[in-house]
Amino acid sequence: VEVRSNAGDGKGKGVFARSIIEQGYVAFEDEPVISMQHSASKEASWACDRCMKRLGSLGDRDAFLGTAGGRVSGSSSSSRVGSGSAVVRCRGGCSECYCCTSCETVAWRHYHHLLCCGPLAGGDREGDDPGRHYMREFNDHADSTNDIFRLAARFYAMIVASLLKDKGEGSSKTGSGAGSDSAESSAASFLDAIRCGWKAPWWSQVALPHDVEDEDEFRSQLKELAGDSFALLRAALKSRIGNVSEREEGSLFSLDVYGSLVGMFELNNLEIFLHNGELEGTGFYPLHSMMNHSCEPNVSMFYEADEEEGEEGDYSPCSKVYAYALRDIEEGEEITCSYLDAEQLELETEERQDLLRDYGFRCTCSSCT
């Protein structure tokens, strides 16, 4: 497949077939730039916090965390649980667990050293790291409002950590172990990976609900909600990265950037369903994010039940998504997916159009016209 900058009909970018793709065959596969398990789903499924590989039962989790709960933080620990799987505990002492040392190391280096809440019991000296308090407040706020804030924070931390690598500030307080790669280059690579889906701030692009009369007040409330979230995240990050100049602070901590990340993830993310539906999450898949909608799509996105762990921190194959052709696709034809689920696609045309308002377009596929 190939990405074209102009898919026609005012749609912007689009994904097109470079050759004939027969029905039932995989048109392409895609890996997430970043993903997470939904907070509510963690009460139903225990999985690697990075790649979402299954770790064991909830009973295994409770036993593992109970055994390791009082461990002094500073290095990751690994042991086998009842299912026989090797589980690695976050070196910071929080409750996050991983399927292998590689996943824990990459998560810690890229973002988690800035977001870790630390031990929940035993050895928790919060005064030594006020960031723990702010991150717990941030997570509680996200869980009670919109947990996409958690994913935005994860990516935002990746950007901040990359910008601070050259100066060593990213590891001065947190022991990130980051390498000596160019900070600007690393940050640019992260931003390039998601620029294809970059949108306006969240509070500006959400469609106005039909029962809301005062649009200015509605958007002001959304911005205030995002602002409260960002204030907690900023306080946590600032407590952990050391002193920065006024100029650097202005470039590092921008509510508009944070709001744009939230908006982009809300509109472009793909919902993740793994392990027979036990695990639910969300992720940003770059190729998928450039696909246009059709109420008569020619591909459908599927995950496959592959439990192999990733190599050197790569995502487990179970996090990959595969675009299967629903019919024969001709060379040069645009590859489309549905932004609506199967049940929503059965609705009347105007009802479907109403659901698509957040995306800022009116569908003109053959089913709608």
Short mmCIF file of C-alpha atoms in Angstrom, two decimals:
data_model
loop_
_atom_site.label_atom_id
_atom_site.label_comp_id
_atom_site.label_asym_id
_atom_site.label_seq_id
_atom_site.Cartn_x
_atom_site.Cartn_y
_atom_site.Cartn_z
CA VAL A 1 0.00 0.00 0.00
CA GLU A 2 1.02 3.64 -0.30
CA VAL A 3 0.00 6.92 1.31
CA ARG A 4 -1.08 9.75 -0.96
CA SER A 5 -1.24 13.35 0.19
CA ASN A 6 -4.51 13.97 -1.65
CA ALA A 7 -7.20 11.30 -1.65
CA GLY A 8 -9.59 13.56 -3.54
CA ASP A 9 -12.97 15.07 -2.64
CA GLY A 10 -11.33 17.24 0.02
CA LYS A 11 -10.37 14.26 2.17
CA GLY A 12 -6.65 15.01 2.53
CA LYS A 13 -4.34 12.03 2.97
CA GLY A 14 -5.41 8.51 2.09
CA VAL A 15 -4.08 4.95 1.81
CA PHE A 16 -4.15 3.28 -1.60
CA ALA A 17 -3.48 -0.21 -2.95
CA ARG A 18 -0.31 -0.50 -5.05
CA SER A 19 -1.47 -3.82 -6.47
CA ILE A 20 -4.56 -6.04 -6.49
CA ILE A 21 -5.49 -7.30 -3.01
CA GLU A 22 -7.75 -10.32 -3.01
CA GLN A 23 -10.63 -10.75 -0.59
CA GLY A 24 -9.51 -12.29 2.70
CA TYR A 25 -5.87 -11.27 2.30
CA VAL A 26 -4.01 -8.82 4.54
CA ALA A 27 -3.71 -5.41 2.88
CA PHE A 28 -1.22 -4.21 5.50
CA GLU A 29 -0.24 -4.59 9.14
CA ASP A 30 0.38 -1.74 11.56
CA GLU A 31 2.08 -1.35 14.94
CA PRO A 32 1.19 1.28 17.54
CA VAL A 33 3.43 4.28 18.11
CA ILE A 34 1.97 4.30 21.59
CA SER A 35 -0.84 2.43 23.31
CA MET A 36 -2.30 1.63 26.70
CA GLN A 37 -4.79 -0.62 28.42
CA HIS A 38 -7.89 1.24 29.60
CA SER A 39 -7.92 1.78 33.37
CA ALA A 40 -11.25 -0.01 33.82
CA SER A 41 -9.95 -2.98 31.83
CA LYS A 42 -7.15 -3.52 34.35
CA GLU A 43 -9.78 -4.83 36.74
CA ALA A 44 -10.59 -7.60 34.25
CA SER A 45 -7.27 -8.48 32.63
CA TRP A 46 -3.64 -8.47 33.80
CA ALA A 47 -1.32 -7.59 30.94
CA CYS A 48 2.08 -6.05 30.19
CA ASP A 49 1.79 -2.31 30.60
CA ARG A 50 3.78 -1.77 27.39
CA CYS A 51 2.85 -4.43 24.83
CA MET A 52 -0.33 -5.84 26.43
CA LYS A 53 0.81 -9.45 26.43
CA ARG A 54 -1.23 -11.47 28.94
CA LEU A 55 0.64 -11.95 32.23
CA GLY A 56 -1.72 -14.24 34.12
CA SER A 57 -4.96 -14.26 36.06
CA LEU A 58 -6.11 -11.52 38.41
CA GLY A 59 -5.34 -13.92 41.24
CA ASP A 60 -1.79 -14.24 39.92
CA ARG A 61 -1.55 -10.45 39.86
CA ASP A 62 -2.76 -10.01 43.42
CA ALA A 63 -0.36 -12.68 44.66
CA PHE A 64 2.57 -11.20 42.74
CA LEU A 65 1.96 -7.62 43.85
CA GLY A 66 1.32 -8.76 47.41
CA THR A 67 4.66 -10.54 47.49
CA ALA A 68 6.57 -7.69 45.85
CA GLY A 69 4.57 -4.85 47.38
CA GLY A 70 7.11 -3.93 50.01
CA ARG A 71 10.15 -4.25 47.77
CA VAL A 72 12.55 -1.33 47.83
CA SER A 73 12.44 0.47 44.50
CA GLY A 74 15.48 1.15 42.34
CA SER A 75 15.74 -1.88 40.08
CA SER A 76 13.23 -4.04 38.31
CA SER A 77 12.53 -7.52 39.62
CA SER A 78 11.37 -10.61 37.79
CA SER A 79 9.65 -13.79 38.92
CA ARG A 80 7.27 -16.39 37.57
CA VAL A 81 3.59 -16.35 38.43
CA GLY A 82 1.08 -19.17 38.66
CA SER A 83 0.62 -19.28 34.89
CA GLY A 84 4.34 -19.88 34.43
CA SER A 85 4.89 -16.51 32.78
CA ALA A 86 7.88 -14.39 33.74
CA VAL A 87 6.71 -11.06 35.11
CA VAL A 88 8.89 -7.98 35.61
CA ARG A 89 7.93 -5.37 38.19
CA CYS A 90 8.53 -1.65 37.57
CA ARG A 91 11.86 -0.61 39.05
CA GLY A 92 10.19 2.47 40.55
CA GLY A 93 8.05 0.27 42.79
CA CYS A 94 4.63 1.12 41.37
CA SER A 95 2.07 -1.54 40.44
CA GLU A 96 2.89 -1.62 36.70
CA CYS A 97 4.19 -4.96 35.45
CA TYR A 98 5.79 -6.13 32.21
CA CYS A 99 6.21 -9.34 30.25
CA CYS A 100 10.00 -9.08 29.93
CA THR A 101 12.98 -6.99 30.98
CA SER A 102 13.09 -5.36 27.55
CA CYS A 103 9.55 -3.98 27.84
CA GLU A 104 10.22 -2.66 31.35
CA THR A 105 13.50 -1.05 30.30
CA VAL A 106 12.11 0.63 27.20
CA ALA A 107 9.02 1.88 29.05
CA TRP A 108 11.17 3.26 31.87
CA ARG A 109 13.65 4.93 29.54
CA HIS A 110 11.11 6.47 27.18
CA TYR A 111 8.43 7.75 29.56
CA HIS A 112 7.75 5.85 32.76
CA HIS A 113 10.69 7.33 34.70
CA LEU A 114 8.78 10.62 34.52
CA LEU A 115 5.33 9.16 35.25
CA CYS A 116 5.95 6.47 37.89
CA CYS A 117 3.83 6.86 41.03
CA GLY A 118 6.27 4.90 43.17
CA PRO A 119 5.44 2.32 45.85
CA LEU A 120 1.85 2.33 47.06
CA ALA A 121 2.83 0.79 50.39
CA GLY A 122 6.07 0.30 52.27
CA GLY A 123 9.14 2.44 51.72
CA ASP A 124 7.13 5.30 50.24
CA ARG A 125 8.85 8.54 51.15
CA GLU A 126 6.74 10.92 49.12
CA GLY A 127 8.63 13.95 50.43
CA ASP A 128 11.68 12.79 48.48
CA ASP A 129 9.71 12.91 45.24
CA PRO A 130 6.69 15.24 45.16
CA GLY A 131 6.12 14.02 41.61
CA ARG A 132 4.54 10.88 43.07
CA HIS A 133 1.77 12.91 44.66
CA TYR A 134 1.09 14.88 41.49
CA MET A 135 1.06 11.76 39.31
CA ARG A 136 -1.40 10.01 41.61
CA GLU A 137 -3.62 13.09 41.49
CA PHE A 138 -3.24 13.18 37.71
CA ASN A 139 -4.21 9.50 37.33
CA ASP A 140 -7.21 9.88 39.65
CA HIS A 141 -8.37 12.90 37.66
CA ALA A 142 -7.97 11.03 34.35
CA ASP A 143 -9.81 7.97 35.62
CA SER A 144 -12.75 10.09 36.78
CA THR A 145 -12.95 12.22 33.61
CA ASN A 146 -11.24 10.85 30.48
CA ASP A 147 -8.51 8.23 30.62
CA ILE A 148 -7.16 9.34 27.23
CA PHE A 149 -5.33 11.93 29.37
CA ARG A 150 -3.13 9.04 30.53
CA LEU A 151 -2.09 8.20 26.98
CA ALA A 152 -1.45 11.85 26.17
CA ALA A 153 0.72 12.09 29.29
CA ARG A 154 2.70 9.04 28.21
CA PHE A 155 3.46 10.53 24.82
CA TYR A 156 4.09 13.99 26.29
CA ALA A 157 6.64 12.45 28.68
CA MET A 158 8.36 10.81 25.69
CA ILE A 159 8.74 14.23 24.07
CA VAL A 160 10.06 15.87 27.24
CA ALA A 161 12.49 13.03 27.95
CA SER A 162 13.85 13.23 24.41
CA LEU A 163 14.37 16.98 24.57
CA LEU A 164 16.31 16.61 27.82
CA LYS A 165 18.57 13.72 26.82
CA ASP A 166 21.55 15.75 25.65
CA LYS A 167 21.60 17.79 28.84
CA GLY A 168 21.29 14.73 31.05
CA GLU A 169 18.44 16.33 32.99
CA GLY A 170 16.09 13.51 32.14
CA SER A 171 18.21 11.14 34.20
CA SER A 172 19.51 13.46 36.92
CA LYS A 173 16.55 12.86 39.22
CA THR A 174 14.97 9.75 37.82
CA GLY A 175 17.73 7.48 36.59
CA SER A 176 16.19 7.09 33.18
CA GLY A 177 19.33 5.56 31.72
CA ALA A 178 18.70 7.38 28.47
CA GLY A 179 21.35 7.25 25.78
CA SER A 180 23.26 10.09 24.17
CA ASP A 181 21.19 10.42 21.00
CA SER A 182 20.36 13.91 19.84
CA ALA A 183 17.44 15.24 21.85
CA GLU A 184 16.09 17.27 18.98
CA SER A 185 16.34 14.30 16.63
CA SER A 186 14.59 11.95 19.07
CA ALA A 187 11.80 14.40 19.79
CA ALA A 188 11.37 15.08 16.09
CA SER A 189 11.07 11.37 15.34
CA PHE A 190 8.31 10.98 17.94
CA LEU A 191 6.45 13.99 16.56
CA ASP A 192 6.89 12.87 12.95
CA ALA A 193 5.32 9.53 13.85
CA ILE A 194 2.10 11.22 14.91
CA ARG A 195 2.10 14.36 12.77
CA CYS A 196 -0.08 12.57 10.21
CA GLY A 197 -2.95 12.74 12.69
CA TRP A 198 -2.23 16.13 14.22
CA LYS A 199 -5.38 18.16 14.78
CA ALA A 200 -6.59 21.24 16.62
CA PRO A 201 -6.79 21.17 20.44
CA TRP A 202 -9.38 18.79 21.85
CA TRP A 203 -11.69 21.53 23.14
CA SER A 204 -11.84 23.16 19.70
CA GLN A 205 -12.68 20.14 17.57
CA VAL A 206 -15.30 18.26 19.58
CA ALA A 207 -18.68 18.56 17.89
CA LEU A 208 -21.22 20.58 19.85
CA PRO A 209 -23.82 18.26 21.46
CA HIS A 210 -27.37 18.87 20.28
CA ASP A 211 -28.58 19.71 23.79
CA VAL A 212 -25.92 22.38 24.39
CA GLU A 213 -26.93 25.96 23.60
CA ASP A 214 -23.88 27.94 24.74
CA GLU A 215 -20.95 26.79 22.59
CA ASP A 216 -18.42 29.15 24.18
CA GLU A 217 -19.19 27.86 27.67
CA PHE A 218 -19.05 24.24 26.47
CA ARG A 219 -15.62 24.67 24.91
CA SER A 220 -14.39 26.67 27.89
CA GLN A 221 -15.36 23.80 30.20
CA LEU A 222 -13.48 21.29 28.05
CA LYS A 223 -10.41 23.51 28.01
CA GLU A 224 -10.62 23.91 31.78
CA LEU A 225 -10.83 20.11 32.16
CA ALA A 226 -7.74 19.65 29.99
CA GLY A 227 -6.03 22.51 31.83
CA ASP A 228 -6.61 20.87 35.22
CA SER A 229 -5.15 17.64 33.87
CA PHE A 230 -2.15 19.38 32.34
CA ALA A 231 -1.44 21.39 35.51
CA LEU A 232 -1.02 18.16 37.48
CA LEU A 233 1.13 16.59 34.76
CA ARG A 234 3.29 19.71 34.48
CA ALA A 235 3.82 19.81 38.25
CA ALA A 236 4.90 16.16 38.24
CA LEU A 237 7.28 16.59 35.32
CA LYS A 238 8.81 19.84 36.62
CA SER A 239 9.56 18.20 39.96
CA ARG A 240 11.54 15.48 38.18
CA ILE A 241 13.49 17.17 35.41
CA GLY A 242 15.40 19.72 37.45
CA ASN A 243 15.81 23.38 36.71
CA VAL A 244 15.00 24.63 33.23
CA SER A 245 15.23 28.12 31.80
CA GLU A 246 12.15 30.23 31.17
CA ARG A 247 12.62 29.73 27.43
CA GLU A 248 12.91 25.95 27.83
CA GLU A 249 9.89 25.84 30.11
CA GLY A 250 7.86 27.70 27.51
CA SER A 251 8.77 25.17 24.82
CA LEU A 252 8.38 22.11 27.06
CA PHE A 253 5.10 22.89 28.79
CA SER A 254 2.39 23.94 26.35
CA LEU A 255 -1.30 23.36 27.03
CA ASP A 256 -2.00 23.70 23.30
CA VAL A 257 0.41 20.85 22.49
CA TYR A 258 -1.13 18.71 25.22
CA GLY A 259 -4.64 19.57 24.02
CA SER A 260 -3.70 18.71 20.44
CA LEU A 261 -2.36 15.32 21.56
CA VAL A 262 -5.62 14.61 23.40
CA GLY A 263 -7.66 15.68 20.38
CA MET A 264 -5.55 13.63 17.98
CA PHE A 265 -5.80 10.48 20.09
CA GLU A 266 -9.55 10.93 20.55
CA LEU A 267 -10.17 11.10 16.80
CA ASN A 268 -7.46 8.83 15.37
CA ASN A 269 -6.91 6.08 17.91
CA LEU A 270 -7.92 2.51 17.24
CA GLU A 271 -9.66 0.63 20.02
CA ILE A 272 -7.79 -2.53 21.04
CA PHE A 273 -9.55 -5.77 21.98
CA LEU A 274 -7.29 -8.67 22.94
CA HIS A 275 -7.43 -12.03 24.68
CA ASN A 276 -11.01 -12.86 23.68
CA GLY A 277 -12.19 -9.39 24.59
CA GLU A 278 -10.89 -9.51 28.16
CA LEU A 279 -8.45 -6.68 27.52
CA GLU A 280 -9.58 -3.33 26.16
CA GLY A 281 -7.22 -0.54 25.27
CA THR A 282 -6.45 2.17 22.77
CA GLY A 283 -3.50 2.93 20.54
CA PHE A 284 -2.27 5.28 17.86
CA TYR A 285 -1.48 3.36 14.66
CA PRO A 286 0.16 5.67 12.09
CA LEU A 287 -0.99 3.97 8.88
CA HIS A 288 -4.50 3.41 10.20
CA SER A 289 -4.68 7.09 11.21
CA MET A 290 -4.31 8.10 7.55
CA MET A 291 -7.20 5.94 6.35
CA ASN A 292 -10.45 7.60 5.39
CA HIS A 293 -13.89 6.45 6.47
CA SER A 294 -16.54 4.71 4.41
CA CYS A 295 -19.84 3.24 5.52
CA GLU A 296 -19.00 0.53 2.97
CA PRO A 297 -15.34 -0.12 3.88
CA ASN A 298 -13.16 -2.49 1.88
CA VAL A 299 -11.02 -3.57 4.84
CA SER A 300 -11.64 -4.45 8.46
CA MET A 301 -9.07 -4.21 11.24
CA PHE A 302 -8.33 -7.34 13.30
CA TYR A 303 -5.94 -8.34 16.06
CA GLU A 304 -4.54 -11.85 16.14
CA ALA A 305 -4.08 -14.01 19.23
CA ASP A 306 -0.29 -14.08 19.19
CA GLU A 307 1.27 -14.31 22.64
CA GLU A 308 4.94 -14.10 21.66
CA GLU A 309 6.81 -11.37 23.50
CA GLY A 310 8.55 -8.60 21.61
CA GLU A 311 12.29 -8.48 21.06
CA GLU A 312 14.33 -5.78 22.79
CA GLY A 313 11.25 -3.84 23.81
CA ASP A 314 9.39 -4.09 20.52
CA TYR A 315 5.65 -4.42 20.83
CA SER A 316 4.36 -7.94 21.19
CA PRO A 317 2.86 -9.26 17.96
CA CYS A 318 -0.49 -9.33 19.77
CA SER A 319 -0.54 -5.51 19.60
CA LYS A 320 -0.22 -5.49 15.82
CA VAL A 321 -3.36 -4.85 13.83
CA TYR A 322 -4.06 -6.41 10.43
CA ALA A 323 -6.21 -4.87 7.70
CA TYR A 324 -8.08 -7.71 5.98
CA ALA A 325 -9.69 -7.11 2.59
CA LEU A 326 -13.48 -7.53 2.76
CA ARG A 327 -13.63 -7.83 -1.02
CA ASP A 328 -11.21 -7.69 -3.93
CA ILE A 329 -9.44 -4.33 -4.01
CA GLU A 330 -8.19 -3.03 -7.34
CA GLU A 331 -4.74 -1.55 -7.95
CA GLY A 332 -4.88 2.20 -7.25
CA GLU A 333 -8.14 1.94 -5.27
CA GLU A 334 -8.37 3.76 -1.96
CA ILE A 335 -8.34 1.50 1.09
CA THR A 336 -11.02 2.58 3.55
CA CYS A 337 -12.18 1.51 6.99
CA SER A 338 -15.20 2.39 9.06
CA TYR A 339 -14.92 4.81 11.97
CA LEU A 340 -18.19 3.30 13.23
CA ASP A 341 -18.73 -0.14 14.70
CA ALA A 342 -20.85 -2.83 13.06
CA GLU A 343 -23.95 -1.90 15.05
CA GLN A 344 -23.65 1.78 14.19
CA LEU A 345 -23.28 0.98 10.49
CA GLU A 346 -26.80 -0.48 10.57
CA LEU A 347 -28.28 2.89 11.53
CA GLU A 348 -30.07 5.18 9.11
CA THR A 349 -27.93 7.56 7.05
CA GLU A 350 -28.62 10.70 9.10
CA GLU A 351 -27.93 8.86 12.34
CA ARG A 352 -24.56 7.72 10.98
CA GLN A 353 -23.77 11.23 9.80
CA ASP A 354 -24.53 12.55 13.27
CA LEU A 355 -22.07 10.09 14.84
CA LEU A 356 -19.38 11.27 12.43
CA ARG A 357 -19.71 14.96 13.34
CA ASP A 358 -16.67 14.88 15.65
CA TYR A 359 -14.51 13.99 12.67
CA GLY A 360 -15.54 17.16 10.88
CA PHE A 361 -16.89 15.74 7.64
CA ARG A 362 -20.04 14.46 6.03
CA CYS A 363 -19.68 10.99 4.54
CA THR A 364 -20.24 10.83 0.78
CA CYS A 365 -19.78 7.10 0.26
CA SER A 366 -22.22 5.26 -2.01
CA SER A 367 -24.22 4.08 1.00
CA CYS A 368 -24.81 7.68 2.10
CA THR A 369 -25.43 9.28 -1.28
#
